Tab-separated table of C-alpha atoms and ligand atoms in Angstrom:
chain	number	residue	atom	x	y	z
A	258	MET	CA	-2.451	0.530	5.821
A	259	CYS	CA	-3.239	-1.927	2.981
A	260	GLY	CA	-2.441	-1.665	-0.703
A	261	ILE	CA	-4.808	-1.948	-3.642
A	262	VAL	CA	-4.469	-2.538	-7.376
A	263	GLY	CA	-6.968	-2.464	-10.255
A	264	ILE	CA	-6.387	-3.542	-13.860
A	265	TYR	CA	-8.708	-2.819	-16.762
A	266	ASN	CA	-8.596	-4.175	-20.303
A	267	VAL	CA	-5.333	-6.073	-20.090
A	268	PRO	CA	-5.176	-9.780	-21.072
A	269	GLU	CA	-4.413	-12.019	-18.080
A	270	ALA	CA	-5.144	-9.117	-15.767
A	271	SER	CA	-4.638	-11.233	-12.654
A	272	LYS	CA	-0.968	-11.817	-13.557
A	273	LEU	CA	-0.366	-8.092	-13.638
A	274	THR	CA	-2.428	-7.657	-10.474
A	275	ALA	CA	-0.239	-10.184	-8.647
A	276	LEU	CA	2.819	-8.242	-9.757
A	277	GLY	CA	1.175	-4.976	-8.676
A	278	ILE	CA	0.288	-6.163	-5.176
A	279	HIS	CA	3.741	-7.711	-4.847
A	280	GLY	CA	5.060	-4.150	-5.335
A	281	LEU	CA	2.819	-3.074	-2.439
A	282	GLN	CA	3.824	-5.843	-0.065
A	283	HIS	CA	5.310	-3.286	2.361
A	284	ARG	CA	1.752	-1.970	2.930
A	285	GLY	CA	0.446	-5.222	4.399
A	286	GLN	CA	1.705	-8.698	5.003
A	287	GLU	CA	-1.150	-10.438	6.739
A	288	GLY	CA	-2.972	-11.587	3.644
A	289	ALA	CA	-3.598	-10.917	-0.024
A	290	GLY	CA	-6.357	-11.439	-2.546
A	291	ILE	CA	-7.223	-11.077	-6.209
A	292	ILE	CA	-10.641	-11.071	-7.874
A	293	SER	CA	-10.771	-11.266	-11.678
A	294	TYR	CA	-13.638	-11.046	-14.126
A	295	ASP	CA	-14.220	-12.607	-17.540
A	296	LYS	CA	-17.845	-13.635	-17.927
A	297	GLU	CA	-17.994	-14.348	-14.232
A	298	PHE	CA	-15.994	-13.478	-11.128
A	299	HIS	CA	-13.084	-15.568	-9.833
A	300	SER	CA	-11.527	-15.029	-6.451
A	301	LYS	CA	-8.569	-16.103	-4.349
A	302	ASN	CA	-7.860	-14.739	-0.867
A	303	ALA	CA	-5.387	-16.226	1.576
A	304	TYR	CA	-3.229	-15.393	4.552
A	305	GLY	CA	0.456	-14.810	3.881
A	306	LEU	CA	2.702	-13.008	1.431
A	307	VAL	CA	1.841	-12.380	-2.200
A	308	ASP	CA	4.534	-14.615	-3.681
A	309	HIS	CA	3.479	-17.516	-1.470
A	310	ILE	CA	-0.152	-17.195	-2.486
A	311	PHE	CA	0.158	-16.338	-6.177
A	312	SER	CA	3.445	-17.858	-7.361
A	313	LYS	CA	1.851	-20.999	-8.824
A	314	ASP	CA	0.672	-20.748	-12.462
A	315	LYS	CA	-2.385	-22.823	-11.594
A	316	ILE	CA	-3.640	-20.204	-9.149
A	317	ILE	CA	-3.336	-17.417	-11.723
A	318	GLU	CA	-4.947	-19.628	-14.434
A	319	ASN	CA	-7.959	-19.925	-12.138
A	320	LEU	CA	-8.286	-16.122	-12.182
A	321	PRO	CA	-8.994	-15.486	-15.890
A	322	GLY	CA	-10.198	-12.273	-17.514
A	323	ASN	CA	-8.998	-8.885	-18.635
A	324	MET	CA	-10.021	-7.041	-15.485
A	325	ALA	CA	-8.979	-7.708	-11.950
A	326	LEU	CA	-8.406	-6.112	-8.597
A	327	GLY	CA	-6.052	-7.012	-5.793
A	328	HIS	CA	-5.345	-6.175	-2.189
A	329	VAL	CA	-2.601	-6.698	0.363
A	330	ARG	CA	-3.922	-6.525	3.827
A	331	TYR	CA	-2.821	-5.904	7.358
A	332	SER	CA	-5.371	-6.119	10.102
A	333	THR	CA	-6.304	-3.037	12.056
A	334	THR	CA	-7.204	-3.663	15.685
A	335	GLY	CA	-10.092	-6.091	15.998
A	336	SER	CA	-10.569	-6.364	12.288
A	337	THR	CA	-10.268	-9.639	10.489
A	338	GLY	CA	-11.429	-10.787	7.108
A	339	ALA	CA	-10.552	-11.417	3.522
A	340	ALA	CA	-8.369	-9.016	1.563
A	341	THR	CA	-10.857	-8.560	-1.275
A	342	ILE	CA	-14.597	-8.939	-0.893
A	343	PHE	CA	-17.252	-10.192	-3.296
A	344	TYR	CA	-21.065	-9.991	-3.127
A	345	ASN	CA	-23.785	-11.095	-5.525
A	346	LEU	CA	-26.249	-8.212	-5.690
A	347	ASP	CA	-29.434	-7.660	-7.702
A	348	PHE	CA	-27.484	-6.314	-10.706
A	349	GLY	CA	-24.808	-9.056	-10.613
A	350	GLY	CA	-21.426	-9.459	-8.976
A	351	PHE	CA	-19.663	-6.731	-7.015
A	352	ALA	CA	-15.969	-7.027	-6.079
A	353	LEU	CA	-14.151	-4.517	-3.918
A	354	ALA	CA	-10.762	-3.714	-2.407
A	355	HIS	CA	-10.488	-0.823	0.038
A	356	ASN	CA	-7.696	1.077	1.763
A	357	GLY	CA	-8.695	3.351	4.658
A	358	ASP	CA	-11.182	3.399	7.530
A	359	PHE	CA	-14.650	4.927	7.577
A	360	THR	CA	-15.178	7.265	10.511
A	361	ASP	CA	-18.848	6.284	10.672
A	362	SER	CA	-18.416	2.506	10.477
A	363	VAL	CA	-19.888	1.940	13.966
A	364	TYR	CA	-22.962	3.948	12.973
A	365	TRP	CA	-23.440	2.120	9.670
A	366	ARG	CA	-22.838	-1.353	11.067
A	367	GLU	CA	-25.402	-0.807	13.821
A	368	LYS	CA	-27.934	0.711	11.451
A	369	LEU	CA	-27.485	-1.962	8.795
A	370	SER	CA	-27.512	-4.798	11.347
A	371	LYS	CA	-30.825	-3.508	12.744
A	372	GLU	CA	-32.174	-3.590	9.195
A	373	GLY	CA	-31.203	-7.249	8.893
A	374	ALA	CA	-27.771	-7.063	7.263
A	375	ILE	CA	-25.515	-9.990	8.153
A	376	PHE	CA	-21.825	-9.074	8.222
A	377	GLN	CA	-19.358	-11.836	7.433
A	378	THR	CA	-16.262	-9.954	8.614
A	379	THR	CA	-15.382	-7.113	10.974
A	380	THR	CA	-13.883	-4.935	8.223
A	381	ASP	CA	-15.277	-1.523	7.319
A	382	THR	CA	-15.251	-2.519	3.676
A	383	GLU	CA	-18.344	-4.702	3.977
A	384	ILE	CA	-20.504	-1.649	4.697
A	385	ILE	CA	-20.283	-0.707	1.021
A	386	PRO	CA	-22.014	-3.755	-0.506
A	387	HIS	CA	-24.711	-3.652	2.186
A	388	LEU	CA	-25.430	-0.003	1.410
A	389	LEU	CA	-25.247	-0.729	-2.315
A	390	ALA	CA	-27.912	-3.419	-1.968
A	391	ARG	CA	-30.231	-0.850	-0.346
A	392	THR	CA	-29.573	2.101	-2.655
A	393	LYS	CA	-31.645	2.777	-5.765
A	394	GLY	CA	-30.232	4.544	-8.810
A	395	THR	CA	-30.034	4.801	-12.559
A	396	SER	CA	-27.198	2.233	-12.874
A	397	PRO	CA	-24.980	0.110	-10.628
A	398	VAL	CA	-22.194	2.718	-10.924
A	399	ASN	CA	-24.625	5.513	-10.074
A	400	ARG	CA	-25.661	3.525	-6.979
A	401	LEU	CA	-22.023	3.031	-5.958
A	402	ILE	CA	-21.340	6.758	-6.257
A	403	GLN	CA	-24.362	7.464	-4.054
A	404	VAL	CA	-22.990	5.035	-1.469
A	405	LEU	CA	-19.572	6.714	-1.541
A	406	ASN	CA	-21.356	10.017	-0.918
A	407	LYS	CA	-23.002	8.525	2.195
A	408	VAL	CA	-19.907	7.188	3.962
A	409	ASN	CA	-17.340	9.353	5.734
A	410	GLY	CA	-13.664	9.063	6.488
A	411	ALA	CA	-10.860	7.555	4.466
A	412	PHE	CA	-11.234	5.426	1.397
A	413	SER	CA	-9.278	4.689	-1.702
A	414	ILE	CA	-11.147	1.901	-3.490
A	415	VAL	CA	-11.101	-0.238	-6.593
A	416	ALA	CA	-14.299	-2.063	-7.562
A	417	LEU	CA	-15.516	-4.340	-10.343
A	418	LEU	CA	-19.196	-4.189	-11.236
A	419	ASP	CA	-21.387	-4.089	-14.313
A	420	ASN	CA	-18.450	-4.958	-16.596
A	421	LYS	CA	-16.584	-1.868	-15.394
A	422	LEU	CA	-13.678	-0.972	-13.159
A	423	VAL	CA	-14.422	1.880	-10.767
A	424	VAL	CA	-11.750	3.626	-8.707
A	425	ALA	CA	-12.386	6.358	-6.152
A	426	ARG	CA	-10.722	8.424	-3.479
A	427	ASP	CA	-12.469	10.217	-0.593
A	428	SER	CA	-12.682	13.991	-0.764
A	429	ASN	CA	-9.914	14.434	1.833
A	430	GLY	CA	-7.603	12.162	-0.148
A	431	PHE	CA	-6.261	10.554	3.030
A	432	ARG	CA	-4.847	7.479	1.344
A	433	PRO	CA	-2.891	7.481	-1.910
A	434	LEU	CA	-4.081	6.231	-5.301
A	435	VAL	CA	-2.441	6.573	-8.710
A	436	ILE	CA	-3.460	5.638	-12.211
A	437	GLY	CA	-1.440	4.800	-15.319
A	438	ARG	CA	-1.694	3.357	-18.835
A	439	TYR	CA	-0.625	-0.146	-19.752
A	440	LYS	CA	-0.828	-1.046	-23.451
A	441	GLU	CA	-4.539	-0.703	-24.388
A	442	GLY	CA	-5.647	-0.696	-20.782
A	443	TYR	CA	-5.435	1.110	-17.458
A	444	VAL	CA	-3.772	0.251	-14.174
A	445	VAL	CA	-4.438	1.714	-10.740
A	446	ALA	CA	-2.470	1.232	-7.528
A	447	SER	CA	-1.915	2.683	-4.083
A	448	GLU	CA	1.617	3.755	-4.984
A	449	SER	CA	3.557	4.529	-8.128
A	450	CYS	CA	6.260	1.965	-7.218
A	451	SER	CA	3.697	-0.728	-8.015
A	452	LEU	CA	2.882	0.825	-11.408
A	453	ASP	CA	6.603	1.185	-12.167
A	454	LEU	CA	6.995	-2.526	-11.517
A	455	ILE	CA	4.138	-3.316	-13.892
A	456	GLY	CA	5.673	-1.050	-16.542
A	457	ALA	CA	2.845	1.494	-16.654
A	458	THR	CA	3.188	4.885	-18.331
A	459	ASP	CA	1.491	8.295	-17.887
A	460	ILE	CA	1.212	7.855	-14.126
A	461	LYS	CA	-1.044	10.418	-12.441
A	462	THR	CA	-2.677	10.902	-9.066
A	463	VAL	CA	-6.361	10.079	-8.649
A	464	GLU	CA	-7.445	13.381	-7.125
A	465	PRO	CA	-9.365	13.587	-3.821
A	466	GLY	CA	-13.102	13.199	-4.422
A	467	GLU	CA	-12.620	11.723	-7.893
A	468	VAL	CA	-14.442	8.638	-9.144
A	469	ILE	CA	-13.095	7.186	-12.384
A	470	VAL	CA	-15.133	4.628	-14.289
A	471	PHE	CA	-13.486	2.484	-16.961
A	472	SER	CA	-15.821	0.785	-19.380
A	473	LYS	CA	-15.368	-0.641	-22.848
A	474	GLU	CA	-15.735	2.620	-24.679
A	475	THR	CA	-14.777	5.277	-22.191
A	476	LYS	CA	-13.009	6.533	-19.142
A	477	GLU	CA	-15.488	8.760	-17.286
A	478	ILE	CA	-14.634	11.000	-14.351
A	479	TYR	CA	-17.185	11.901	-11.670
A	480	HIS	CA	-16.803	13.903	-8.470
A	481	LEU	CA	-18.168	13.105	-5.038
A	482	ASP	CA	-20.568	15.649	-3.523
A	483	LYS	CA	-18.444	16.555	-0.501
A	484	LYS	CA	-16.230	19.598	-0.918
A	485	VAL	CA	-12.642	18.599	-1.638
A	486	LYS	CA	-10.385	19.492	1.265
A	487	LYS	CA	-7.145	17.676	0.821
A	488	HIS	CA	-5.701	16.018	3.928
A	489	PHE	CA	-3.206	13.544	2.589
A	490	CYS	CA	-1.631	11.370	5.306
A	491	ILE	CA	1.724	12.969	6.130
A	492	PHE	CA	2.840	9.650	7.583
A	493	GLU	CA	2.951	8.220	4.062
A	494	HIS	CA	6.009	10.442	3.525
A	495	ILE	CA	7.569	9.582	6.887
A	496	TYR	CA	7.114	5.833	6.880
A	497	PHE	CA	4.405	4.041	4.925
A	498	SER	CA	5.157	4.688	1.273
A	499	ARG	CA	8.130	3.138	-0.416
A	500	PRO	CA	10.956	5.648	-0.976
A	501	ASP	CA	10.852	5.089	-4.739
A	502	SER	CA	7.184	6.142	-4.958
A	503	VAL	CA	6.221	9.585	-6.196
A	504	ILE	CA	3.495	11.349	-4.222
A	505	ASP	CA	2.124	14.707	-5.378
A	506	ASN	CA	5.061	15.041	-7.793
A	507	GLN	CA	7.571	14.519	-4.971
A	508	LEU	CA	9.797	11.473	-4.720
A	509	VAL	CA	9.300	10.056	-1.229
A	510	TYR	CA	13.056	9.446	-0.983
A	511	ASP	CA	13.757	13.180	-1.477
A	512	VAL	CA	11.126	14.177	1.078
A	513	ARG	CA	12.436	11.676	3.616
A	514	LYS	CA	15.970	13.005	3.152
A	515	ARG	CA	14.752	16.573	3.713
A	516	ILE	CA	12.985	15.356	6.857
A	517	GLY	CA	16.359	14.070	8.091
A	518	GLU	CA	18.013	17.394	7.258
A	519	GLU	CA	15.348	19.277	9.237
A	520	LEU	CA	15.825	16.869	12.123
A	521	ALA	CA	19.564	17.614	12.135
A	522	LYS	CA	18.919	21.365	12.066
A	523	GLU	CA	16.562	21.084	15.030
A	524	THR	CA	18.213	18.425	17.177
A	525	TYR	CA	21.942	18.314	16.302
A	526	ILE	CA	24.266	16.686	18.769
A	527	ASP	CA	27.927	15.917	18.187
A	528	SER	CA	28.634	12.194	17.817
A	529	ASP	CA	30.975	9.714	16.135
A	530	MET	CA	28.423	8.315	13.740
A	531	VAL	CA	24.826	8.545	12.554
A	532	VAL	CA	23.205	5.111	12.412
A	533	PRO	CA	19.738	4.412	11.018
A	534	VAL	CA	17.330	1.867	12.384
A	535	PRO	CA	16.983	-0.143	9.189
A	536	ASP	CA	15.082	0.124	6.983
A	537	SER	CA	12.587	2.687	8.172
A	538	GLY	CA	15.126	5.241	9.445
A	539	SER	CA	17.665	4.865	6.632
A	540	VAL	CA	16.800	7.729	4.290
A	541	ALA	CA	16.142	10.256	7.060
A	542	ALA	CA	19.471	9.250	8.652
A	543	LEU	CA	21.221	9.938	5.363
A	544	GLY	CA	19.702	13.442	5.356
A	545	TYR	CA	20.686	13.917	9.005
A	546	ALA	CA	24.276	12.795	8.361
A	547	ASN	CA	24.627	15.047	5.278
A	548	GLN	CA	23.307	18.049	7.145
A	549	SER	CA	25.374	17.461	10.290
A	550	ASN	CA	28.599	16.298	8.598
A	551	ILE	CA	28.768	13.278	10.857
A	552	PRO	CA	29.759	9.950	9.232
A	553	PHE	CA	26.835	7.760	8.230
A	554	GLU	CA	27.269	4.117	9.183
A	555	LEU	CA	25.009	1.132	8.601
A	556	GLY	CA	25.698	-0.106	12.110
A	557	LEU	CA	22.605	-2.260	12.453
A	558	THR	CA	21.681	-5.180	10.248
A	559	ARG	CA	18.110	-6.091	9.653
A	560	ASN	CA	16.923	-9.602	9.009
A	561	HIS	CA	14.543	-9.084	6.080
A	562	TYR	CA	12.817	-12.381	6.557
A	563	VAL	CA	10.961	-11.172	9.649
A	564	GLY	CA	7.821	-9.062	9.103
A	565	ARG	CA	7.578	-5.384	10.032
A	566	THR	CA	6.947	-5.265	13.778
A	567	PHE	CA	4.799	-2.168	13.496
A	568	ILE	CA	2.097	-3.850	11.509
A	569	GLU	CA	1.878	-7.304	12.957
A	570	PRO	CA	-1.257	-7.932	14.886
A	571	THR	CA	-0.417	-9.059	18.422
A	572	GLN	CA	1.956	-7.748	21.071
A	573	GLN	CA	3.398	-11.228	21.594
A	574	ILE	CA	4.442	-11.485	17.936
A	575	ARG	CA	5.751	-7.902	18.008
A	576	ASN	CA	8.062	-8.630	20.951
A	577	LEU	CA	9.406	-11.725	19.239
A	578	GLY	CA	9.776	-9.820	15.959
A	579	VAL	CA	11.940	-7.098	17.498
A	580	LYS	CA	14.377	-9.667	18.911
A	581	LEU	CA	14.673	-11.537	15.667
A	582	LYS	CA	14.904	-8.500	13.496
A	583	HIS	CA	18.032	-6.465	14.222
A	584	SER	CA	21.650	-7.145	15.086
A	585	ALA	CA	24.510	-4.725	15.831
A	586	MET	CA	27.784	-4.478	13.886
A	587	ARG	CA	31.026	-4.461	15.869
A	588	LEU	CA	31.370	-0.717	15.387
A	589	PHE	CA	30.002	0.778	18.534
A	590	LYS	CA	32.648	0.130	21.217
A	591	ASP	CA	33.409	3.354	23.148
A	592	ARG	CA	31.728	5.486	20.484
A	593	VAL	CA	29.033	8.156	20.734
A	594	ILE	CA	26.128	7.131	18.519
A	595	THR	CA	23.249	9.128	17.056
A	596	ILE	CA	20.575	6.631	16.171
A	597	ILE	CA	17.751	7.660	13.835
A	598	ASP	CA	14.318	6.111	13.493
A	599	ASP	CA	11.155	7.413	11.874
A	600	SER	CA	8.816	7.010	14.838
A	601	ILE	CA	8.313	5.551	18.281
A	602	VAL	CA	4.961	3.827	18.567
A	603	ARG	CA	4.992	1.682	21.688
A	604	GLY	CA	8.661	2.115	22.528
A	605	THR	CA	9.456	-1.608	22.550
A	606	THR	CA	11.537	-1.556	19.361
A	607	ALA	CA	13.480	1.568	20.399
A	608	LYS	CA	14.237	0.080	23.815
A	609	LYS	CA	15.536	-3.173	22.332
A	610	ILE	CA	17.649	-1.389	19.761
A	611	ILE	CA	19.217	0.812	22.408
A	612	ASP	CA	19.902	-2.274	24.547
A	613	LEU	CA	21.545	-3.866	21.517
A	614	ILE	CA	23.819	-0.888	20.892
A	615	ARG	CA	24.596	-0.474	24.601
A	616	ASN	CA	25.541	-4.149	24.846
A	617	ALA	CA	27.824	-3.648	21.836
A	618	GLY	CA	29.838	-1.178	23.939
A	619	ALA	CA	28.570	2.284	22.912
A	620	LYS	CA	29.627	5.127	25.222
A	621	GLU	CA	26.575	7.336	24.585
A	622	ILE	CA	23.404	6.777	22.571
A	623	HIS	CA	21.368	9.751	21.346
A	624	MET	CA	18.084	8.893	19.713
A	625	ARG	CA	16.585	11.203	17.089
A	626	ILE	CA	13.141	10.627	15.622
A	627	SER	CA	12.200	11.907	12.179
A	628	SER	CA	8.588	12.621	13.145
A	629	PRO	CA	6.881	14.417	16.023
A	630	PRO	CA	5.658	12.252	18.947
A	631	ILE	CA	2.642	10.127	17.921
A	632	SER	CA	0.252	11.104	20.670
A	633	GLY	CA	-3.090	10.016	19.238
A	634	PRO	CA	-4.570	7.183	17.201
A	635	CYS	CA	-5.212	7.293	13.473
A	636	TRP	CA	-8.877	7.205	12.470
A	637	TYR	CA	-8.146	6.935	8.787
A	638	GLY	CA	-6.748	3.490	8.226
A	639	ILE	CA	-3.431	3.169	10.036
A	640	ASP	CA	-2.951	0.809	12.937
A	641	THR	CA	-1.675	3.201	15.609
A	642	PRO	CA	-4.239	1.721	17.959
A	643	ASN	CA	-5.241	3.702	21.024
A	644	ARG	CA	-3.728	6.432	23.143
A	645	GLN	CA	-2.814	4.104	26.036
A	646	GLU	CA	-0.731	1.885	23.770
A	647	LEU	CA	1.053	4.867	22.227
A	648	ILE	CA	3.958	5.682	24.465
A	649	ALA	CA	3.814	9.400	23.592
A	650	GLY	CA	0.065	9.401	24.328
A	651	ALA	CA	0.689	8.827	28.014
A	652	SER	CA	4.334	9.771	28.690
A	653	SER	CA	6.519	12.862	28.435
A	654	ILE	CA	9.590	12.855	26.186
A	655	GLU	CA	11.776	12.621	29.311
A	656	GLU	CA	9.813	9.570	30.488
A	657	ILE	CA	10.141	7.963	27.045
A	658	LYS	CA	13.885	8.632	27.092
A	659	GLU	CA	14.116	6.867	30.474
A	660	PHE	CA	11.997	3.955	29.261
A	661	ILE	CA	14.017	3.312	26.115
A	662	GLY	CA	17.325	3.892	27.934
A	663	ALA	CA	18.771	6.581	25.641
A	664	ASP	CA	21.191	9.287	26.833
A	665	SER	CA	19.064	11.811	24.980
A	666	LEU	CA	15.898	11.704	22.893
A	667	LYS	CA	14.595	14.364	20.538
A	668	TYR	CA	11.844	14.434	17.939
A	669	LEU	CA	11.286	16.501	14.792
A	670	SER	CA	8.812	19.329	15.381
A	671	VAL	CA	5.474	19.521	13.543
A	672	GLU	CA	6.670	22.759	11.880
A	673	GLY	CA	9.921	21.090	10.815
A	674	LEU	CA	7.985	18.191	9.337
A	675	HIS	CA	5.775	20.527	7.285
A	676	ARG	CA	8.835	22.479	6.107
A	677	ALA	CA	10.408	19.242	4.884
A	678	VAL	CA	7.271	17.958	3.201
A	679	GLN	CA	6.909	21.295	1.403
A	680	GLY	CA	3.272	21.654	0.645
A	681	LYS	CA	-0.205	22.106	1.971
A	682	GLY	CA	-3.113	19.792	2.553
A	683	TYR	CA	-1.716	17.180	4.895
A	684	CYS	CA	-3.320	15.286	7.755
A	685	ASP	CA	-1.076	15.363	10.837
A	686	ALA	CA	-3.766	14.441	13.370
A	687	CYS	CA	-1.851	11.688	15.147
A	688	PHE	CA	0.764	14.318	16.092
A	689	THR	CA	-1.448	17.353	16.642
A	690	GLY	CA	-4.846	15.962	17.645
A	691	GLN	CA	-6.473	18.052	14.892
A	692	TYR	CA	-8.617	15.460	13.164
A	693	PRO	CA	-10.000	16.668	9.807
A	694	VAL	CA	-13.045	14.320	9.966
A	695	ASN	CA	-14.729	13.426	13.232
A	696	LYS	CA	-15.917	9.992	14.229
A	697	ARG	CA	-19.620	9.225	14.227
A	698	SER	CA	-21.045	6.459	16.347
A	699	ASN	CA	-24.789	7.171	16.295
B	82	LIG	S1	-3.878	10.508	11.713
B	82	LIG	FE1	-1.660	10.266	11.236
B	82	LIG	S2	-1.482	8.234	10.269
B	82	LIG	FE2	-3.657	8.810	10.232
B	82	LIG	S3	-4.013	9.773	8.246
B	82	LIG	FE3	-3.524	11.419	9.705
B	82	LIG	S4	-1.291	11.660	9.565
B	82	LIG	FE4	-1.792	9.700	8.625
């Protein structure tokens, strides 16, 4: 997942960057980093949450300058490394933060390694500076654009080089990126909720295939060579983005509510109450309850001081996280419950939640999921690892129902999801297997 922020021409840019990445904390909790630039580059990366890393004035004072970029990171399978990366190249310093996965990273890493490149991390991001070092062009920015034309897959990036801030989005626009004004400067972030927090105005989407270069005098817009074919990640609407973010002129909260309404139309069952799995199922459950005229109850409490189980790196931590995370209100005795969540990834959370409700005395538990079954991995930057670990990759809905212990289990259909999202140009590959960009390994 990951979240990125870029600030241009704002005094104490790193302060605003820290605020911006704090607003994106839901996109990654493993680590965070900021790189700022005055006459030279200054960097701080660490494991942990943004407020732990950047709350001390001293840390921000050590990141001076009026441009900066920041990143919150979660690790995709097998990938470890700093949130932001920095390289000294022939033209000077190059700082980068990246959200997304390249579909040709295996190819590029092998090719570059054979040519003598030494990788310091296992992240895709490092491919960019290595390619940049080997690419000739009329200016550092021109070289970066050439590099972005070479790589494939998903990338929303912010970069500092040659006294400029460069932001770019791949021509499928898999991952979000928005831009706004702040006083005399510009701010860029993965989601509008981060720019709202900063106090930015004139917020717009960075379009797929766009490269925007901010320099002292100008804001220049370039376009990548590949034909634009929008495939925005539909999962951003279901789960990843914060409900107060606006994507493609649609408030995520409104979309998520419509998703819940569609789910109720498709999978209605009579029950005493509709209960969301907090927080991820809350808005869809509200839509479901409105549509079905069944009382909405916040029957589960979530401990907010435990990280999101979906995005933590190891199974051991995930299992512990689920236990620590939710508790049941004393509402369920002898009642029929419709429980709503946004997805079932491995099934461990759903199973534990159903156990929790069953142990609290529920008579029947009907699980409704506000997305279609996730049957394949994401190749574009989301940690839905491999088919074997995805319960819907290997099991039928009936088998999943048995595994989680529900009395019934139903999912939203792909058609219902698209009706709710209301628009074209979405990637839904992890549900349908129709991947817009193929992987390349050699
Ligand atoms: S495969 Fe799924 S998670 Fe990945 S970009 Fe497509 S819709 Fe989003």
